[in-house]
XYZ file of C-alpha atoms in Angstrom:
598
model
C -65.801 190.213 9.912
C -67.919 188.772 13.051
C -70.425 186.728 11.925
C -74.553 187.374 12.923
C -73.945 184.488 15.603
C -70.592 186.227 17.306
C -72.886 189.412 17.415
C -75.220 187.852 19.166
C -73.451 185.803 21.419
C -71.508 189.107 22.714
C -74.886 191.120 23.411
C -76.255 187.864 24.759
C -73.088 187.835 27.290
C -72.957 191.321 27.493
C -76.246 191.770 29.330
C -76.029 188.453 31.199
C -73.211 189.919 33.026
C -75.266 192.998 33.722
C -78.109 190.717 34.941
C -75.833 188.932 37.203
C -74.506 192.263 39.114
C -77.797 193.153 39.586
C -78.917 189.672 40.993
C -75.851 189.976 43.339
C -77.504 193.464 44.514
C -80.842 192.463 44.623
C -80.245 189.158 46.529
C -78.295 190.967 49.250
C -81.084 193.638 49.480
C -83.418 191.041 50.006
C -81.255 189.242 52.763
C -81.218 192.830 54.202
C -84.966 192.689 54.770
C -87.387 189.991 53.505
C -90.006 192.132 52.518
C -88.307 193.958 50.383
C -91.097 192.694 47.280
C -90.262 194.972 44.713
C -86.651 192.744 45.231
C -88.389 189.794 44.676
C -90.399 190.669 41.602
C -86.774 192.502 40.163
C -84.837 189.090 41.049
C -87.984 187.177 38.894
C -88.315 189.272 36.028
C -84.450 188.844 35.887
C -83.833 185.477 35.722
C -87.342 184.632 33.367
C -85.913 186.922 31.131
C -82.197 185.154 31.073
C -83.831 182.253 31.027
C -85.956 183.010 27.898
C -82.561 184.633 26.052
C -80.689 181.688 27.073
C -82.971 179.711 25.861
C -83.422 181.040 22.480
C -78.665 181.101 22.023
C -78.979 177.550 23.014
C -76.963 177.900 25.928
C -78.683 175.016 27.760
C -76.657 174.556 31.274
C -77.752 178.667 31.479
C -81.124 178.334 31.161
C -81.174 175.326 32.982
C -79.908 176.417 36.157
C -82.381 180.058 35.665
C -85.110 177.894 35.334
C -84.761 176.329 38.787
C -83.952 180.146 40.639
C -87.217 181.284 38.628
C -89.346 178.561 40.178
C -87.892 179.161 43.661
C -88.631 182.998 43.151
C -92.115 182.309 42.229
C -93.268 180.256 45.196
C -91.363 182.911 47.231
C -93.516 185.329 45.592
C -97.062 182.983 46.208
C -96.050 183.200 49.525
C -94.988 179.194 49.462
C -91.434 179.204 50.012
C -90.389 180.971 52.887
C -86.637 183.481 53.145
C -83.989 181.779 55.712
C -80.261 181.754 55.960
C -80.121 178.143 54.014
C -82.165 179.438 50.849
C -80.047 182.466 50.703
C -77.056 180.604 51.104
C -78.295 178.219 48.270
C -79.447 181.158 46.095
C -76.070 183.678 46.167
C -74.149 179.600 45.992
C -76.397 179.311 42.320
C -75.831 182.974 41.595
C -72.168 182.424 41.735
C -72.520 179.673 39.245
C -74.349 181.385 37.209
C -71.024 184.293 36.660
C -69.065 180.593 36.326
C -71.547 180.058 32.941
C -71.653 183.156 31.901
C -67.867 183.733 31.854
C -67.763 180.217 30.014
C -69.163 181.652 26.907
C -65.766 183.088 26.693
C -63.163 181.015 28.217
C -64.945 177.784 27.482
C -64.075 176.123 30.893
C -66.501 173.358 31.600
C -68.615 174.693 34.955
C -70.146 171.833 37.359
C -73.635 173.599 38.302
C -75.729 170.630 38.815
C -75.275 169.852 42.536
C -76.583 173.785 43.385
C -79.614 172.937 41.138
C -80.422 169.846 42.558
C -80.026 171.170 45.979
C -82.333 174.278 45.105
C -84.850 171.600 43.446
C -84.936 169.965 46.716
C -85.529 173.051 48.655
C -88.461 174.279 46.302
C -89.875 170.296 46.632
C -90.085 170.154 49.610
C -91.985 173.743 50.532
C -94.354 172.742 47.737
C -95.580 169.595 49.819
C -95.964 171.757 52.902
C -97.923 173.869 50.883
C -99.899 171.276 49.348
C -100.912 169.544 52.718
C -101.732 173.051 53.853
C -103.758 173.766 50.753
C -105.671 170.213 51.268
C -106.786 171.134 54.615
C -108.008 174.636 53.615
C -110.093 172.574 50.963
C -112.493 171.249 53.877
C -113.890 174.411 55.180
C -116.620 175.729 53.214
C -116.585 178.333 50.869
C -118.009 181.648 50.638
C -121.335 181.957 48.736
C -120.747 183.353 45.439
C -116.912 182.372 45.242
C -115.947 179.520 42.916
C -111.407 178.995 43.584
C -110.900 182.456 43.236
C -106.962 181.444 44.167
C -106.407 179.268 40.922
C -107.684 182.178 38.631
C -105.133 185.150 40.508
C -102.693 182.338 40.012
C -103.341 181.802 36.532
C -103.577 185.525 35.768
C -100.465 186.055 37.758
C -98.561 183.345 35.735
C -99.625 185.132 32.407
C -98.531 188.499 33.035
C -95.084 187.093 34.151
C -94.579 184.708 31.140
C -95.438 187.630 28.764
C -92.654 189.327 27.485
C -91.163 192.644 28.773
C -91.307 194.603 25.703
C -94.117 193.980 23.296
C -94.244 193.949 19.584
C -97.745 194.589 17.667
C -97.839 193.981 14.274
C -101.110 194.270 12.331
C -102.327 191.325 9.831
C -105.421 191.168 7.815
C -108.420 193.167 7.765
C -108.202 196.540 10.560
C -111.080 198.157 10.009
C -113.407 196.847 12.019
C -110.748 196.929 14.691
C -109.401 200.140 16.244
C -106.575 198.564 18.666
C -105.309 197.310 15.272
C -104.579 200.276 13.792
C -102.835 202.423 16.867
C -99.994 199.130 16.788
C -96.666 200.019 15.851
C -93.641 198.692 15.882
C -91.031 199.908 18.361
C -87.084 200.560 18.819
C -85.389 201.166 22.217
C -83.462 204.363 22.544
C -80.280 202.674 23.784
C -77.853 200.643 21.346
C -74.971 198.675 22.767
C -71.132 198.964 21.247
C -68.402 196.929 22.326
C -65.522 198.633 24.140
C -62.517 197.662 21.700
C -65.361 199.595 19.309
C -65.254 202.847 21.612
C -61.588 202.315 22.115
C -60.089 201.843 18.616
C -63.029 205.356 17.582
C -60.923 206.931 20.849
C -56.977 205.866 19.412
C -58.088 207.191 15.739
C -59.460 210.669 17.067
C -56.347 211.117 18.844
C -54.288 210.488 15.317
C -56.627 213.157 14.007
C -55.514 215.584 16.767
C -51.865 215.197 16.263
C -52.546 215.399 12.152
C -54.001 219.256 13.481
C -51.829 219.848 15.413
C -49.003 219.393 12.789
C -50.914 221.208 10.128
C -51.448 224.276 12.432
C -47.956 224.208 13.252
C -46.889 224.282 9.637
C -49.068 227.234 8.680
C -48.109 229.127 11.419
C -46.830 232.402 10.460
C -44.209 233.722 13.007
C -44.776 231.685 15.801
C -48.726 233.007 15.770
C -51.720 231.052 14.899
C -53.904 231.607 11.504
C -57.737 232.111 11.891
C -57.429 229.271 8.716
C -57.413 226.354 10.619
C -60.187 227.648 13.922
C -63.201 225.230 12.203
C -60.923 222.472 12.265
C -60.030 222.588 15.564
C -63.331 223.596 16.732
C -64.776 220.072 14.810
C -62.073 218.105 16.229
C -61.964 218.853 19.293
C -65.915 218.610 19.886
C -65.691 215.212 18.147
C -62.915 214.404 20.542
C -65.033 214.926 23.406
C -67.992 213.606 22.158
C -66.084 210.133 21.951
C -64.663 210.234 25.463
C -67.997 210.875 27.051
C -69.468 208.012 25.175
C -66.589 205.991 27.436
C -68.166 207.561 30.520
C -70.316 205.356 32.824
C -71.256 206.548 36.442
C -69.096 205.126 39.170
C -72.110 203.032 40.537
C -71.917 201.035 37.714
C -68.651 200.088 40.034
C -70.115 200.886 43.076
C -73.062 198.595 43.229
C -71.197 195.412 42.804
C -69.646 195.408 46.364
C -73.170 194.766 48.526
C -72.057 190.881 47.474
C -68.567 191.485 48.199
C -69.163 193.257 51.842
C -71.828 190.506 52.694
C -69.428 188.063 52.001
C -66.478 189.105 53.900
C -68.323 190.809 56.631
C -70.050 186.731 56.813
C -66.484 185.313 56.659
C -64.988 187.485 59.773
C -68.704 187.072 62.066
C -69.499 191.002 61.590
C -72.304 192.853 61.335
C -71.647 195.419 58.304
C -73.766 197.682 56.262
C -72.812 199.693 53.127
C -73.937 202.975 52.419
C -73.150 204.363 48.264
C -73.301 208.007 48.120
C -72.261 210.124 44.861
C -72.822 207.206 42.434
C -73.937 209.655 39.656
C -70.716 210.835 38.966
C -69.555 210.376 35.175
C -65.868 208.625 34.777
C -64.013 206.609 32.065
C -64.777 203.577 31.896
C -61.213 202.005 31.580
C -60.029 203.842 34.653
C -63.002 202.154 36.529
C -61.730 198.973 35.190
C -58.291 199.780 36.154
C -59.477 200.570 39.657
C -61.528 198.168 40.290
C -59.363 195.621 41.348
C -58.084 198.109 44.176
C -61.102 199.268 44.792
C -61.920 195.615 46.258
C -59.152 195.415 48.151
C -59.879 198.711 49.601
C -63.207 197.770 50.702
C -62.023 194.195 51.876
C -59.577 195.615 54.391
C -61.869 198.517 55.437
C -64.457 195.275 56.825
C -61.303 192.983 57.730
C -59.414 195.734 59.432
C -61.482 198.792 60.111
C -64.780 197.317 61.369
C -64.705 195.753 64.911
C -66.677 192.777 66.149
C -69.840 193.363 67.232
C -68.921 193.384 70.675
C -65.663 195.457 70.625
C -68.216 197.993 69.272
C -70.656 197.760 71.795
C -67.890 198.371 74.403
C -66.756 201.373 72.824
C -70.230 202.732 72.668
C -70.725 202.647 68.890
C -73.741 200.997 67.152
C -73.636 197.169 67.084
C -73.295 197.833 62.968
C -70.287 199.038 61.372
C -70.702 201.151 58.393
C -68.240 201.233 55.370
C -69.195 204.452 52.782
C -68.459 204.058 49.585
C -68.725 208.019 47.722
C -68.010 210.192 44.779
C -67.402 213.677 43.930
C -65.956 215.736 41.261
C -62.827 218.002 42.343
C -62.265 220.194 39.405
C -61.411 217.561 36.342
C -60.962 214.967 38.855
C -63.308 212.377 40.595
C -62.701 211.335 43.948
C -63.798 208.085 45.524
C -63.308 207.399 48.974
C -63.991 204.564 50.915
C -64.708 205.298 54.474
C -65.073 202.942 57.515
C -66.100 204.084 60.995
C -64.008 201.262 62.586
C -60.578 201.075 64.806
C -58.798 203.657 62.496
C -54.908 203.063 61.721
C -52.434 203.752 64.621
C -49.469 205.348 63.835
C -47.232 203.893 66.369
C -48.200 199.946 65.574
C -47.098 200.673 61.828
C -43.973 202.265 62.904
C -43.567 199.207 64.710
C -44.168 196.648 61.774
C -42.474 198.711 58.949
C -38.932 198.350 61.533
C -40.162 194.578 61.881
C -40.426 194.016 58.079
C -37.385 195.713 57.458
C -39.440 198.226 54.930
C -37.271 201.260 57.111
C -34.096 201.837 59.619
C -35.330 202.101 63.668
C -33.789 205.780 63.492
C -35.687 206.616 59.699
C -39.018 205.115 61.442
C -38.696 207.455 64.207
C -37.915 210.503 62.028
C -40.561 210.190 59.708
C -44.086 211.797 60.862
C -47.422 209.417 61.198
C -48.984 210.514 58.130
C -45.440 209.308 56.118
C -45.687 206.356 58.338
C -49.461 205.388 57.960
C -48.559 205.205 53.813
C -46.109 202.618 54.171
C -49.353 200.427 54.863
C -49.372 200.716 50.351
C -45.733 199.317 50.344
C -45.177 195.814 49.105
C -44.882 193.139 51.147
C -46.574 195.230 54.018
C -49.837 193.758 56.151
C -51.113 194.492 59.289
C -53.023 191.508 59.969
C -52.036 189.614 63.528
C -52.852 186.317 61.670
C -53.824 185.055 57.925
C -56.911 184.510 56.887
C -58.282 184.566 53.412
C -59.086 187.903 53.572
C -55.889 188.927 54.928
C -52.535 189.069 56.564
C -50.844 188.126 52.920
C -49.025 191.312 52.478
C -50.284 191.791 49.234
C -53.736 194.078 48.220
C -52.653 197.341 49.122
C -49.679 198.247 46.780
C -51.799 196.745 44.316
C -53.860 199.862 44.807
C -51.179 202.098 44.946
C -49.990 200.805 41.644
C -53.518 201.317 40.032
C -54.211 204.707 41.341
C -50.311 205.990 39.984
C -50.491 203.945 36.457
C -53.623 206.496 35.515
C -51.915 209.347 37.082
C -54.136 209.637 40.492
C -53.379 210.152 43.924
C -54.106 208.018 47.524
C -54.432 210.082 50.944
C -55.230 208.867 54.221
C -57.160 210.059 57.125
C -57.746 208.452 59.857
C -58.447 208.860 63.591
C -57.642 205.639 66.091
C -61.057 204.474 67.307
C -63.158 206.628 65.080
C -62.325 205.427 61.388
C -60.393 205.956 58.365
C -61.046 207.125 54.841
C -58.559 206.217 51.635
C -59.347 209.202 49.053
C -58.356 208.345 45.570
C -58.199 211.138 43.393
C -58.604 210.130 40.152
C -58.846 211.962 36.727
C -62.209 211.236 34.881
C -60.379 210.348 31.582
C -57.591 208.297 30.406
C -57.614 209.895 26.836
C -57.178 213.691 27.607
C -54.755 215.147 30.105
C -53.605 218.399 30.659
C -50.120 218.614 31.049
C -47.477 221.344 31.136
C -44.610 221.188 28.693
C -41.319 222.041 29.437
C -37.535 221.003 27.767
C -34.574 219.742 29.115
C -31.263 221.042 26.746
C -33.126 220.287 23.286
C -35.494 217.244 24.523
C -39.476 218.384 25.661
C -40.889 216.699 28.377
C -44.422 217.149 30.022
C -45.746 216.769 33.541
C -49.374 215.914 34.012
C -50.933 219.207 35.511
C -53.054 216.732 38.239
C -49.329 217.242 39.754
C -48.724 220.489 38.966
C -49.214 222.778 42.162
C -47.559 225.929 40.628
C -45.133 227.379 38.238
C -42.585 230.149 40.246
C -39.327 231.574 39.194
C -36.146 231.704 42.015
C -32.599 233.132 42.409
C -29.693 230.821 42.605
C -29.486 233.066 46.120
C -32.791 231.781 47.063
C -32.614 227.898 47.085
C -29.899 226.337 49.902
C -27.670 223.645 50.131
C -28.692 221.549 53.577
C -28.012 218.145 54.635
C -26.516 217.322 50.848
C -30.229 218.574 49.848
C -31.703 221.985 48.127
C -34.168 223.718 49.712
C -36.367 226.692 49.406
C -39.114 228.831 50.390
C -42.240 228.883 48.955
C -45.303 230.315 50.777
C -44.304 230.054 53.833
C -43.002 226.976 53.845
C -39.536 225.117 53.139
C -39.518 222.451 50.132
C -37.200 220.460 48.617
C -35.479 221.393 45.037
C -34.380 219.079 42.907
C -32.637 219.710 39.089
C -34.389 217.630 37.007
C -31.239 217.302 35.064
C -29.462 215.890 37.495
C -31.717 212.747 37.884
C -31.845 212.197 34.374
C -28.653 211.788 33.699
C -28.039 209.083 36.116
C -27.198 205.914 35.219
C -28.812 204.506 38.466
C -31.020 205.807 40.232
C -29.469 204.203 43.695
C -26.764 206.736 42.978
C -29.202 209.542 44.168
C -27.617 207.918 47.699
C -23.819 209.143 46.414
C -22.850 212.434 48.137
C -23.609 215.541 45.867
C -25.446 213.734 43.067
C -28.196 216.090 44.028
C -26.369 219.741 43.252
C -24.291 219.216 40.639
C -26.144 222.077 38.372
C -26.710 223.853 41.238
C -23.026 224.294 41.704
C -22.331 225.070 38.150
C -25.191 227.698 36.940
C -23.652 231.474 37.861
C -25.064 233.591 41.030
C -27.337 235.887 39.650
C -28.980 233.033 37.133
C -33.222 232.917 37.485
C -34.510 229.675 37.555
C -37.913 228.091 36.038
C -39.148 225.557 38.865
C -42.269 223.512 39.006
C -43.684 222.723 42.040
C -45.055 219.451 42.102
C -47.750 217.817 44.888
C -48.066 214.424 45.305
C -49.215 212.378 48.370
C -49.574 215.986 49.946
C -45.830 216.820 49.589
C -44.630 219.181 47.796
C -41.322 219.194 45.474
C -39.824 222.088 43.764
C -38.260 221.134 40.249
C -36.267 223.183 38.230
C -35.800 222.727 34.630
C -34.496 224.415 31.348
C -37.261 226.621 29.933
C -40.862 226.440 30.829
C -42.872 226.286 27.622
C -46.762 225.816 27.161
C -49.905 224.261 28.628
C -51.150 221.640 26.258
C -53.767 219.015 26.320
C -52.555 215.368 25.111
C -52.722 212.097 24.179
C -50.307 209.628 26.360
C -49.272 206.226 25.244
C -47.922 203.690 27.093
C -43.837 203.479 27.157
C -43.041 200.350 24.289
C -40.256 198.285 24.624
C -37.703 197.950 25.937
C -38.408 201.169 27.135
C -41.787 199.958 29.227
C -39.918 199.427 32.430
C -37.931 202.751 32.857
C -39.245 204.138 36.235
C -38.993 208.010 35.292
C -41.024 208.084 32.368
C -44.804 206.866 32.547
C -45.128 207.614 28.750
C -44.939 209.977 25.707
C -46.833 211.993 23.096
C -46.609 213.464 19.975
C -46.486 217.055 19.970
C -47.558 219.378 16.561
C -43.789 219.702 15.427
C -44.096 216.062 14.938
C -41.361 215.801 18.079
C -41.750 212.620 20.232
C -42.538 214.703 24.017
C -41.579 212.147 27.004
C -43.860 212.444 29.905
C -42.082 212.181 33.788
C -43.530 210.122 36.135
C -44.179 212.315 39.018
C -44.748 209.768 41.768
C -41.493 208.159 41.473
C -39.412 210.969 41.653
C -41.534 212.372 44.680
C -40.766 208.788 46.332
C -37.148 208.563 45.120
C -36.690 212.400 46.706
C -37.994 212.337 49.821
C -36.822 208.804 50.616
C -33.167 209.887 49.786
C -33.931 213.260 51.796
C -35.015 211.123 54.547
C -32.288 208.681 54.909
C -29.417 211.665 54.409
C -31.097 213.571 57.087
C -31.022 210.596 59.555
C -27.469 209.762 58.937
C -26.775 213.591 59.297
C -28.050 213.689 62.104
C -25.728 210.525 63.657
């Protein structure tokens, strides 16, 4: 059991955090234009306030530190201190040490602050004498008939509407009668209470026991295979309460989105651009833990669309585009999906100069480079090891970012596609699905073992003819509207020991070869990475909603299962991981095709 102090401390941290996002938005707003006031007045309300909390926790190097930004913010706001490139430097420098304290509370690192504070002390000194001697010589010229310091009193009034606090709390004492503002004073609550995530996500793994416990019971008193009307409350109750949990875990994406005006002003600063950021869509509802997940890849995303995408001023001025480059971050549902893109309207990605560097790295053969199309090309740029940078810098040129977002965007079951136009722009779509706890999925079995495939992959369900799917190049194919796609049994690549023995002649057709000519076959037709991939398995069986889990160990690192369920029957349903068998196909596709072909 926490104690009242732990409690405390977490909220305390909790909403320091929050404050220090916002102070990273609001400084670079106010960078953006200086008379942005209602910036201002935000960025000293903030830091009185964490100053006053900090304060009151006894979290002394905290408040400390506050204290000096709030005194710089106030003579900004009397109009004492002046906005130039060395105060904002000095104020996003004290900002960042600020995080530093903040994420000491946890990790207990000692955090050297006092050379920013100093420095800021300094800064705020010396404007004060400026404005002192300027003050002194106003003092000379008369004054106005009738008008004793006016300044002083606006000051002082000024002063105590700031210092009093943002929410208060009237509590009446003694005798009322006699006065009527007395008796209208209440005390209030806020609306809004705050629960810690392992809360919302231990709630989230206990609802999803409660769903397989209804499942199994409605399984049991099934009569026949069909359903009895017994159990409909139940799974009415459960499966509201279900939902009802996972949109607690929703936050909109610019909870994410509003933390990267810091980020682009700092790396657009680094590399001498000019670069603005535009957020579009940020009311658009998704899981918290996948924005977590993503948000990591999400930087690098928006790093490389100002290190690589966005030109120099000049370079832009030659090609007759605005002096400032532009980097969109946006959202938008896609039916139970969210989509985030990040667009840039630099240099765009040239197909040619990655076909180039993917030889160069040795990520694919000269002849498999030239066989593969631009758009297969362009998505080597998420393959490890792969960077496109003429030189390093600490932004770039490290080979690593990239993949990392690859990684994230496949580990939740979402998908990356490019677009991109050379000299116009590109924009990285990341179709994501808005919760981690429920996904659809199609069930289907394998001999006696179920298995499920996310339906975010699904593109269709169809049913062929052994005469309808051909043996070419050591590969299946078949046609499906209009177009030729691979086939691939499913058993096949299971039972490998290896899979680098998908290389080995015929490992592909083996059931093929032994079902009988006039057999019908269930196939799936998978998308991914806008391929598609026909896969034929046992028996189809149902559409399901479920719960994944992570694979345990030693299982955790087999590459053709991303997880499992429990289904009703109380059987343990293993769920394929779509993106690496649409990787390991079309690779091994690729390479026999080349080698056909010399």
């Amino acid at each position: 059991m926490k104690s009242k102090e732990e409690e405390y401390k977490e909220l305390f941290h909790a909403e320091a955090l929050e404050n220090f996002e916002e102070l990273n938005r609001l400084f670079t707003d106010l960078e953006n234009d200086h008379t942005e006031f209602n910036a201002i007045n935000s960025i000293f309300r903030i830091v009185h306030t964490l100053k006053g909390n900090a304060m009151g926790m006894g979290f002394d190097d905290i408040a400390a530190l506050t204290h000096v930004m709030e005194d710089v913010m106030g003579s900004v706001q009397q109009g004492t201190m002046s906005l130039n490139k060395d105060l904002f430097d000095s104020l996003f420098k004290a900002n960042d040490k600020l995080g530093a304290l903040i994420d000491a509370l946890k990790t207990g690192q000692r955090v050297s602050y006092l050379g920013i504070k100093t420095k800021l002390f300094v800064l705020l000194e010396k404007h004060q004498k400026v404005a002192d001697t300027k003050a002194g010589q106003d003092t000379k010229a008369p004054e106005p008939a009738g008008e004793a310091n006016p300044a002083p009193v606006a000051e002082e009034t000024n002063k105590e509407e700031l210092d009093s606090p943002q929410e208060e709390v009237l509590v009446p004492t003694g005798d009322t009668s006699k006065n009527p503002q007395a008796m209208k004073s209440e005390i209030t609550f806020t609306d809004v209470i705050q629960i810690p995530v392992k809360k919302m996500d231990e709630l989230m793994t206990m609802v999803g026991q409660l769903i397989i416990e209804r499942d199994r019971l409605i399984t049991l008193n099934s009569v026949d295979g069909k359903r009895t009307t017994e159990f409909e409350g139940l799974q009415r109750i459960t499966s509201d309460l279900q939902y009802g949990v996972m949109n607690a875990r929703m936050v909109t994406v610019g909870f994410l989105f509003n933390k990267f005006h810091r980020i682009v002003r700092d790396v657009a600063s680094i590399e001498n651009k000019n670069v603005g950021l535009v957020l579009q869509g940020t009311e658009c509802e998704i899981d918290r833990n996948i924005l977590k997940i993503m948000s990591d890849a999400m930087i690098h995303l928006v790093r490389n669309a100002v290190s690589h995408g966005i030109e120099k001023s000049e370079g832009r001025k030659a090609k007759g585009k605005p002096d400032k480059g532009t980097i969109i971050l946006s959202a938008h549902y896609e039916k139970d999906n969210v989509v985030i893109e990040v667009a840039d309207d630099g240099n765009g990605i040239d197909a040619n100069i990655i076909r180039r560097k993917i030889v160069e790295k040795g990520l694919a053969s000269k002849e498999l480079a030239q066989h593969l199309s631009d758009e297969e090309v362009i998505m080597y740029i998420f393959e490890p090891g792969f960077s496109n940078a003429e030189k390093i810098t600490e932004i770039s040129g490290r080979g690593v970012g990239m993949d990392v977002v690859k990684k994230a965007a496949e580990s939740i079951g979402g998908q990356i596609n490019v677009d991109t136009e050379v000299g116009m722009g590109t924009t990285i779509k990341l179709n994501l699905p808005s919760s981690m706890a429920l996904k659809g999925a199609l069930l289907f079995a394998l001999e006696e073992q179920e298995y499920a495939v996310a339906l975010s992959y699904t593109e269709a369900v169809i049913s062929l003819a052994k005469s309808e799917i051909h043996l070419i190049t050591d590969g299946l194919m078949a046609q499906y509207l209009d177009q030729t796609i691979p086939i691939i049994f499913l058993k096949d690549i299971i039972n490998l020991e290896n899979l680098a023995d998908c290389q080995k002649e015929g490992v592909l057709h083996q059931s093929f070869e032994e079902i009988e000519e006039d057999a019908k076959l269930d196939v799936i037709v998978l998308s991914y990475a806008g391929k598609l991939l026909g896969v034929v398995v046992d028996r189809l069986l149902q559409q399901k909603e479920i719960i994944e889990k992570s694979m345990v160990r030693p299982l955790e690192k087999t590459k053709l299962l991303s997880g499992t369920t429990i289904l009703g029957n109380g059987k343990v349903c293993l769920v394929i991981d779509v993106t690496t068998i649409s990787d390991l196909m079309f690779k091994t596709l690729a390479q026999k095709t080349v080698e056909s072909e010399n």
